[in-house]
């Protein structure tokens, strides 16, 4: 009995290890196949979208068949979604990218979440759902910050800026574009810097800030103006962006001319030809027909020297388009026919399709319905053939190319399956025990995980309670501060009113004393008159003292911050009497009360108020008291 126990234990360990190896090998094989399909899907984004969708579906189906929830499954769904995005099927794209996002969130893949959120930012903008687009854009930025991915963080800010621009929120658009540009500057990414300046320039052009736009586009040009082949290529790329994407032919023309100068200087003939052709096409859009033809002919001459038939076909199509626009139908027919002939010879499908379309329009303008319809039929048939037979041929070629690899994968999977069946037949009982042990371990793991989740939830609840208490305490503090401020203002207001009342009572009393004194002076003898007049002058001086007003001004400014400075802003020429008049109005004194404080007649106060109203630029219907209250 003692010998059998170690033997059974060793067998159990061997079975568990064997099962683990078999499952790992199978999973690794499936993951590698999905990865291969996904890479092909990515490659064909730029070549053939139908092929991209084909391989994307294969990757997704394989992941679904094996019920995988890992990085490769998430990437397969998201890359298929991108394929549909490039094809213009936004709803289907959203479906697959959201599925990839769900997997990425489940497995806590920061990269996958960042990629999906970034694509959803673009898709929601395309669907005009700006609120969701902004939400996804902000999530992308936070995720890029976590991974410290500066390059893609710059792209995320640029992407979010595009949404704000579409919404017309230029301030937030320029804010995000500036952040994006600074990140490109930080990583010294020249192309990113050039694109950043270009995007900012485009936004400023839309806002009609021409000088600012020119400042940024000049920076983009200066960065590429180092006389190298790379800088010339960058000018061509940037020119294409402004010509095709931004519809800014004037800016594109300047960039093409810079590229032409560099190509000519370093002797790159094909670059000179491409630059001249781009310049000619741009001038054609600007209706500068004479100069457009000169550049197109120069490009054709260089292509002929280089014996580049495919490019000759393309430039002949542009020359034919020139003659068509200038109504020289015979020359247009000659060049378009020649372009079609050379394009068919070199299998340039784009030139074939566009030449057939231009010939259809040309013959329609010449009122040749039968010939026009014939070209239209050829155009339709050619377009259909491009979308059907060509695609199928590519698919077949790709299948043949990877057929051997698929067969090898199938053979490996069959061998693994046979090995699994063999182990099941020989050691079924041990496998059952292993499964039970595995289930037990999983159950324990789930129990521990749930217990931990409950503890975390309790901690979060306690944290929320603490935060709530802190918030309540802070609110109480704010209320006490507000009460103290209100009491202080009330106290100062009472002081101000008391001081004004004191001034009024003092002025009234002195005025009455002076009136009685003046009567006494009239009836006094000559010996007493001089002394009485001195007393009268003393009373006058006391009535005009500035000390009371300075104290009043101090109290008044404590209650009414910046009142005097606001009056001076309205009219710097206001006199001290005008300012005092406004202060008493602010205090709510009527004509008689004001007259008493100022020691003048009520009519004088009325006239003074009218003059103040004029100095403040108020209309006849405007109330001076309402204006003063509003300061």
PDB file of N, CA and C in Angstrom, residues 305-364:
ATOM      1  N   UNK A 305      11.451  61.463 -70.859  1.00  0.00           N
ATOM      2  CA  UNK A 305      12.894  61.200 -70.777  1.00  0.00           C
ATOM      3  C   UNK A 305      13.176  60.003 -69.868  1.00  0.00           C
ATOM      4  N   UNK A 306      12.355  59.865 -68.810  1.00  0.00           N
ATOM      5  CA  UNK A 306      12.529  58.740 -67.886  1.00  0.00           C
ATOM      6  C   UNK A 306      11.846  57.472 -68.387  1.00  0.00           C
ATOM      7  N   UNK A 307      11.109  57.591 -69.505  1.00  0.00           N
ATOM      8  CA  UNK A 307      10.363  56.473 -70.083  1.00  0.00           C
ATOM      9  C   UNK A 307       9.389  55.868 -69.070  1.00  0.00           C
ATOM     10  N   UNK A 308       8.738  56.729 -68.318  1.00  0.00           N
ATOM     11  CA  UNK A 308       7.764  56.305 -67.292  1.00  0.00           C
ATOM     12  C   UNK A 308       6.361  56.387 -67.901  1.00  0.00           C
ATOM     13  N   UNK A 309       5.933  55.291 -68.521  1.00  0.00           N
ATOM     14  CA  UNK A 309       4.682  55.299 -69.286  1.00  0.00           C
ATOM     15  C   UNK A 309       3.471  55.522 -68.382  1.00  0.00           C
ATOM     16  N   UNK A 310       3.496  54.908 -67.199  1.00  0.00           N
ATOM     17  CA  UNK A 310       2.339  55.042 -66.308  1.00  0.00           C
ATOM     18  C   UNK A 310       2.135  56.494 -65.883  1.00  0.00           C
ATOM     19  N   UNK A 311       3.230  57.201 -65.607  1.00  0.00           N
ATOM     20  CA  UNK A 311       3.120  58.609 -65.232  1.00  0.00           C
ATOM     21  C   UNK A 311       2.735  59.478 -66.433  1.00  0.00           C
ATOM     22  N   UNK A 312       3.191  59.099 -67.643  1.00  0.00           N
ATOM     23  CA  UNK A 312       2.775  59.823 -68.853  1.00  0.00           C
ATOM     24  C   UNK A 312       1.266  59.716 -69.018  1.00  0.00           C
ATOM     25  N   UNK A 313       0.723  58.518 -68.750  1.00  0.00           N
ATOM     26  CA  UNK A 313      -0.729  58.338 -68.838  1.00  0.00           C
ATOM     27  C   UNK A 313      -1.442  59.279 -67.879  1.00  0.00           C
ATOM     28  N   UNK A 314      -0.913  59.392 -66.665  1.00  0.00           N
ATOM     29  CA  UNK A 314      -1.555  60.239 -65.657  1.00  0.00           C
ATOM     30  C   UNK A 314      -1.520  61.715 -66.050  1.00  0.00           C
ATOM     31  N   UNK A 315      -0.333  62.195 -66.550  1.00  0.00           N
ATOM     32  CA  UNK A 315      -0.221  63.609 -66.906  1.00  0.00           C
ATOM     33  C   UNK A 315      -1.017  63.911 -68.172  1.00  0.00           C
ATOM     34  N   UNK A 316      -1.105  62.954 -69.104  1.00  0.00           N
ATOM     35  CA  UNK A 316      -1.948  63.156 -70.296  1.00  0.00           C
ATOM     36  C   UNK A 316      -3.414  63.318 -69.905  1.00  0.00           C
ATOM     37  N   UNK A 317      -3.836  62.576 -68.892  1.00  0.00           N
ATOM     38  CA  UNK A 317      -5.214  62.726 -68.416  1.00  0.00           C
ATOM     39  C   UNK A 317      -5.433  64.138 -67.865  1.00  0.00           C
ATOM     40  N   UNK A 318      -4.427  64.668 -67.142  1.00  0.00           N
ATOM     41  CA  UNK A 318      -4.543  66.031 -66.602  1.00  0.00           C
ATOM     42  C   UNK A 318      -4.560  67.060 -67.730  1.00  0.00           C
ATOM     43  N   UNK A 319      -3.720  66.852 -68.759  1.00  0.00           N
ATOM     44  CA  UNK A 319      -3.711  67.780 -69.907  1.00  0.00           C
ATOM     45  C   UNK A 319      -5.051  67.717 -70.638  1.00  0.00           C
ATOM     46  N   UNK A 320      -5.591  66.494 -70.795  1.00  0.00           N
ATOM     47  CA  UNK A 320      -6.913  66.344 -71.416  1.00  0.00           C
ATOM     48  C   UNK A 320      -7.984  67.082 -70.616  1.00  0.00           C
ATOM     49  N   UNK A 321      -7.885  67.009 -69.290  1.00  0.00           N
ATOM     50  CA  UNK A 321      -8.824  67.730 -68.426  1.00  0.00           C
ATOM     51  C   UNK A 321      -8.698  69.233 -68.638  1.00  0.00           C
ATOM     52  N   UNK A 322      -7.454  69.716 -68.843  1.00  0.00           N
ATOM     53  CA  UNK A 322      -7.225  71.144 -69.124  1.00  0.00           C
ATOM     54  C   UNK A 322      -7.952  71.560 -70.402  1.00  0.00           C
ATOM     55  N   UNK A 323      -7.750  70.786 -71.488  1.00  0.00           N
ATOM     56  CA  UNK A 323      -8.385  71.152 -72.765  1.00  0.00           C
ATOM     57  C   UNK A 323      -9.909  71.047 -72.684  1.00  0.00           C
ATOM     58  N   UNK A 324     -10.390  70.115 -71.885  1.00  0.00           N
ATOM     59  CA  UNK A 324     -11.843  70.003 -71.723  1.00  0.00           C
ATOM     60  C   UNK A 324     -12.409  71.236 -71.029  1.00  0.00           C
ATOM     61  N   UNK A 325     -11.700  71.697 -69.973  1.00  0.00           N
ATOM     62  CA  UNK A 325     -12.171  72.883 -69.252  1.00  0.00           C
ATOM     63  C   UNK A 325     -12.100  74.140 -70.115  1.00  0.00           C
ATOM     64  N   UNK A 326     -11.110  74.191 -71.047  1.00  0.00           N
ATOM     65  CA  UNK A 326     -10.974  75.370 -71.919  1.00  0.00           C
ATOM     66  C   UNK A 326     -11.752  75.202 -73.227  1.00  0.00           C
ATOM     67  N   UNK A 327     -12.586  74.137 -73.296  1.00  0.00           N
ATOM     68  CA  UNK A 327     -13.505  73.909 -74.432  1.00  0.00           C
ATOM     69  C   UNK A 327     -12.777  73.608 -75.742  1.00  0.00           C
ATOM     70  N   UNK A 328     -11.524  73.127 -75.686  1.00  0.00           N
ATOM     71  CA  UNK A 328     -10.813  72.677 -76.887  1.00  0.00           C
ATOM     72  C   UNK A 328     -11.018  71.164 -76.966  1.00  0.00           C
ATOM     73  N   UNK A 329     -12.200  70.772 -77.509  1.00  0.00           N
ATOM     74  CA  UNK A 329     -12.636  69.378 -77.422  1.00  0.00           C
ATOM     75  C   UNK A 329     -11.783  68.422 -78.240  1.00  0.00           C
ATOM     76  N   UNK A 330     -11.239  68.864 -79.386  1.00  0.00           N
ATOM     77  CA  UNK A 330     -10.413  67.971 -80.216  1.00  0.00           C
ATOM     78  C   UNK A 330      -9.137  67.576 -79.467  1.00  0.00           C
ATOM     79  N   UNK A 331      -8.457  68.585 -78.895  1.00  0.00           N
ATOM     80  CA  UNK A 331      -7.230  68.291 -78.135  1.00  0.00           C
ATOM     81  C   UNK A 331      -7.545  67.467 -76.889  1.00  0.00           C
ATOM     82  N   UNK A 332      -8.667  67.773 -76.265  1.00  0.00           N
ATOM     83  CA  UNK A 332      -9.061  67.026 -75.068  1.00  0.00           C
ATOM     84  C   UNK A 332      -9.257  65.556 -75.417  1.00  0.00           C
ATOM     85  N   UNK A 333      -9.942  65.297 -76.549  1.00  0.00           N
ATOM     86  CA  UNK A 333     -10.177  63.915 -76.981  1.00  0.00           C
ATOM     87  C   UNK A 333      -8.858  63.195 -77.245  1.00  0.00           C
ATOM     88  N   UNK A 334      -7.920  63.896 -77.920  1.00  0.00           N
ATOM     89  CA  UNK A 334      -6.628  63.295 -78.259  1.00  0.00           C
ATOM     90  C   UNK A 334      -5.895  62.844 -76.978  1.00  0.00           C
ATOM     91  N   UNK A 335      -5.758  63.748 -76.010  1.00  0.00           N
ATOM     92  CA  UNK A 335      -4.979  63.435 -74.808  1.00  0.00           C
ATOM     93  C   UNK A 335      -5.686  62.410 -73.914  1.00  0.00           C
ATOM     94  N   UNK A 336      -7.007  62.512 -73.804  1.00  0.00           N
ATOM     95  CA  UNK A 336      -7.720  61.540 -72.974  1.00  0.00           C
ATOM     96  C   UNK A 336      -7.683  60.151 -73.601  1.00  0.00           C
ATOM     97  N   UNK A 337      -7.797  60.075 -74.936  1.00  0.00           N
ATOM     98  CA  UNK A 337      -7.679  58.770 -75.622  1.00  0.00           C
ATOM     99  C   UNK A 337      -6.285  58.176 -75.398  1.00  0.00           C
ATOM    100  N   UNK A 338      -5.259  59.031 -75.499  1.00  0.00           N
ATOM    101  CA  UNK A 338      -3.890  58.555 -75.301  1.00  0.00           C
ATOM    102  C   UNK A 338      -3.671  58.108 -73.856  1.00  0.00           C
ATOM    103  N   UNK A 339      -4.223  58.864 -72.904  1.00  0.00           N
ATOM    104  CA  UNK A 339      -4.114  58.486 -71.492  1.00  0.00           C
ATOM    105  C   UNK A 339      -4.774  57.138 -71.249  1.00  0.00           C
ATOM    106  N   UNK A 340      -5.966  56.926 -71.848  1.00  0.00           N
ATOM    107  CA  UNK A 340      -6.692  55.665 -71.684  1.00  0.00           C
ATOM    108  C   UNK A 340      -5.902  54.509 -72.280  1.00  0.00           C
ATOM    109  N   UNK A 341      -5.319  54.739 -73.450  1.00  0.00           N
ATOM    110  CA  UNK A 341      -4.534  53.698 -74.128  1.00  0.00           C
ATOM    111  C   UNK A 341      -3.316  53.290 -73.282  1.00  0.00           C
ATOM    112  N   UNK A 342      -2.552  54.297 -72.793  1.00  0.00           N
ATOM    113  CA  UNK A 342      -1.351  54.001 -71.997  1.00  0.00           C
ATOM    114  C   UNK A 342      -1.715  53.385 -70.643  1.00  0.00           C
ATOM    115  N   UNK A 343      -2.812  53.846 -70.071  1.00  0.00           N
ATOM    116  CA  UNK A 343      -3.237  53.315 -68.778  1.00  0.00           C
ATOM    117  C   UNK A 343      -3.628  51.849 -68.890  1.00  0.00           C
ATOM    118  N   UNK A 344      -4.322  51.503 -69.992  1.00  0.00           N
ATOM    119  CA  UNK A 344      -4.687  50.092 -70.209  1.00  0.00           C
ATOM    120  C   UNK A 344      -3.438  49.239 -70.432  1.00  0.00           C
ATOM    121  N   UNK A 345      -2.453  49.842 -71.071  1.00  0.00           N
ATOM    122  CA  UNK A 345      -1.211  49.122 -71.347  1.00  0.00           C
ATOM    123  C   UNK A 345      -0.441  48.831 -70.051  1.00  0.00           C
ATOM    124  N   UNK A 346      -0.469  49.816 -69.125  1.00  0.00           N
ATOM    125  CA  UNK A 346       0.276  49.663 -67.861  1.00  0.00           C
ATOM    126  C   UNK A 346      -0.620  49.239 -66.697  1.00  0.00           C
ATOM    127  N   UNK A 347      -1.910  48.981 -67.008  1.00  0.00           N
ATOM    128  CA  UNK A 347      -2.876  48.526 -65.989  1.00  0.00           C
ATOM    129  C   UNK A 347      -3.011  49.530 -64.840  1.00  0.00           C
ATOM    130  N   UNK A 348      -3.100  50.824 -65.194  1.00  0.00           N
ATOM    131  CA  UNK A 348      -3.342  51.870 -64.196  1.00  0.00           C
ATOM    132  C   UNK A 348      -4.849  52.056 -64.051  1.00  0.00           C
ATOM    133  N   UNK A 349      -5.470  51.321 -63.126  1.00  0.00           N
ATOM    134  CA  UNK A 349      -6.928  51.291 -63.017  1.00  0.00           C
ATOM    135  C   UNK A 349      -7.523  52.661 -62.695  1.00  0.00           C
ATOM    136  N   UNK A 350      -6.842  53.438 -61.851  1.00  0.00           N
ATOM    137  CA  UNK A 350      -7.367  54.754 -61.502  1.00  0.00           C
ATOM    138  C   UNK A 350      -7.443  55.659 -62.718  1.00  0.00           C
ATOM    139  N   UNK A 351      -6.379  55.661 -63.535  1.00  0.00           N
ATOM    140  CA  UNK A 351      -6.353  56.513 -64.733  1.00  0.00           C
ATOM    141  C   UNK A 351      -7.390  56.020 -65.748  1.00  0.00           C
ATOM    142  N   UNK A 352      -7.538  54.688 -65.879  1.00  0.00           N
ATOM    143  CA  UNK A 352      -8.550  54.143 -66.799  1.00  0.00           C
ATOM    144  C   UNK A 352      -9.933  54.629 -66.408  1.00  0.00           C
ATOM    145  N   UNK A 353     -10.258  54.483 -65.126  1.00  0.00           N
ATOM    146  CA  UNK A 353     -11.586  54.862 -64.647  1.00  0.00           C
ATOM    147  C   UNK A 353     -11.848  56.363 -64.816  1.00  0.00           C
ATOM    148  N   UNK A 354     -10.858  57.199 -64.411  1.00  0.00           N
ATOM    149  CA  UNK A 354     -11.055  58.646 -64.503  1.00  0.00           C
ATOM    150  C   UNK A 354     -11.085  59.125 -65.950  1.00  0.00           C
ATOM    151  N   UNK A 355     -10.265  58.503 -66.835  1.00  0.00           N
ATOM    152  CA  UNK A 355     -10.270  58.876 -68.260  1.00  0.00           C
ATOM    153  C   UNK A 355     -11.614  58.544 -68.898  1.00  0.00           C
ATOM    154  N   UNK A 356     -12.157  57.369 -68.577  1.00  0.00           N
ATOM    155  CA  UNK A 356     -13.480  56.998 -69.121  1.00  0.00           C
ATOM    156  C   UNK A 356     -14.542  57.991 -68.646  1.00  0.00           C
ATOM    157  N   UNK A 357     -14.460  58.394 -67.371  1.00  0.00           N
ATOM    158  CA  UNK A 357     -15.425  59.362 -66.848  1.00  0.00           C
ATOM    159  C   UNK A 357     -15.317  60.701 -67.549  1.00  0.00           C
ATOM    160  N   UNK A 358     -14.061  61.168 -67.788  1.00  0.00           N
ATOM    161  CA  UNK A 358     -13.870  62.456 -68.457  1.00  0.00           C
ATOM    162  C   UNK A 358     -14.324  62.393 -69.918  1.00  0.00           C
ATOM    163  N   UNK A 359     -14.071  61.262 -70.595  1.00  0.00           N
ATOM    164  CA  UNK A 359     -14.519  61.107 -71.988  1.00  0.00           C
ATOM    165  C   UNK A 359     -16.042  61.075 -72.081  1.00  0.00           C
ATOM    166  N   UNK A 360     -16.679  60.479 -71.088  1.00  0.00           N
ATOM    167  CA  UNK A 360     -18.146  60.499 -71.047  1.00  0.00           C
ATOM    168  C   UNK A 360     -18.663  61.941 -70.955  1.00  0.00           C
ATOM    169  N   UNK A 361     -18.093  62.730 -70.048  1.00  0.00           N
ATOM    170  CA  UNK A 361     -18.522  64.123 -69.869  1.00  0.00           C
ATOM    171  C   UNK A 361     -18.203  64.946 -71.112  1.00  0.00           C
ATOM    172  N   UNK A 362     -16.998  64.697 -71.710  1.00  0.00           N
ATOM    173  CA  UNK A 362     -16.570  65.439 -72.894  1.00  0.00           C
ATOM    174  C   UNK A 362     -17.545  65.248 -74.052  1.00  0.00           C
ATOM    175  N   UNK A 363     -17.883  63.994 -74.348  1.00  0.00           N
ATOM    176  CA  UNK A 363     -18.797  63.723 -75.464  1.00  0.00           C
ATOM    177  C   UNK A 363     -20.220  64.182 -75.158  1.00  0.00           C
ATOM    178  N   UNK A 364     -20.566  64.197 -73.890  1.00  0.00           N
ATOM    179  CA  UNK A 364     -21.878  64.727 -73.503  1.00  0.00           C
ATOM    180  C   UNK A 364     -21.941  66.220 -73.772  1.00  0.00           C
TER     181      UNK A 364
END
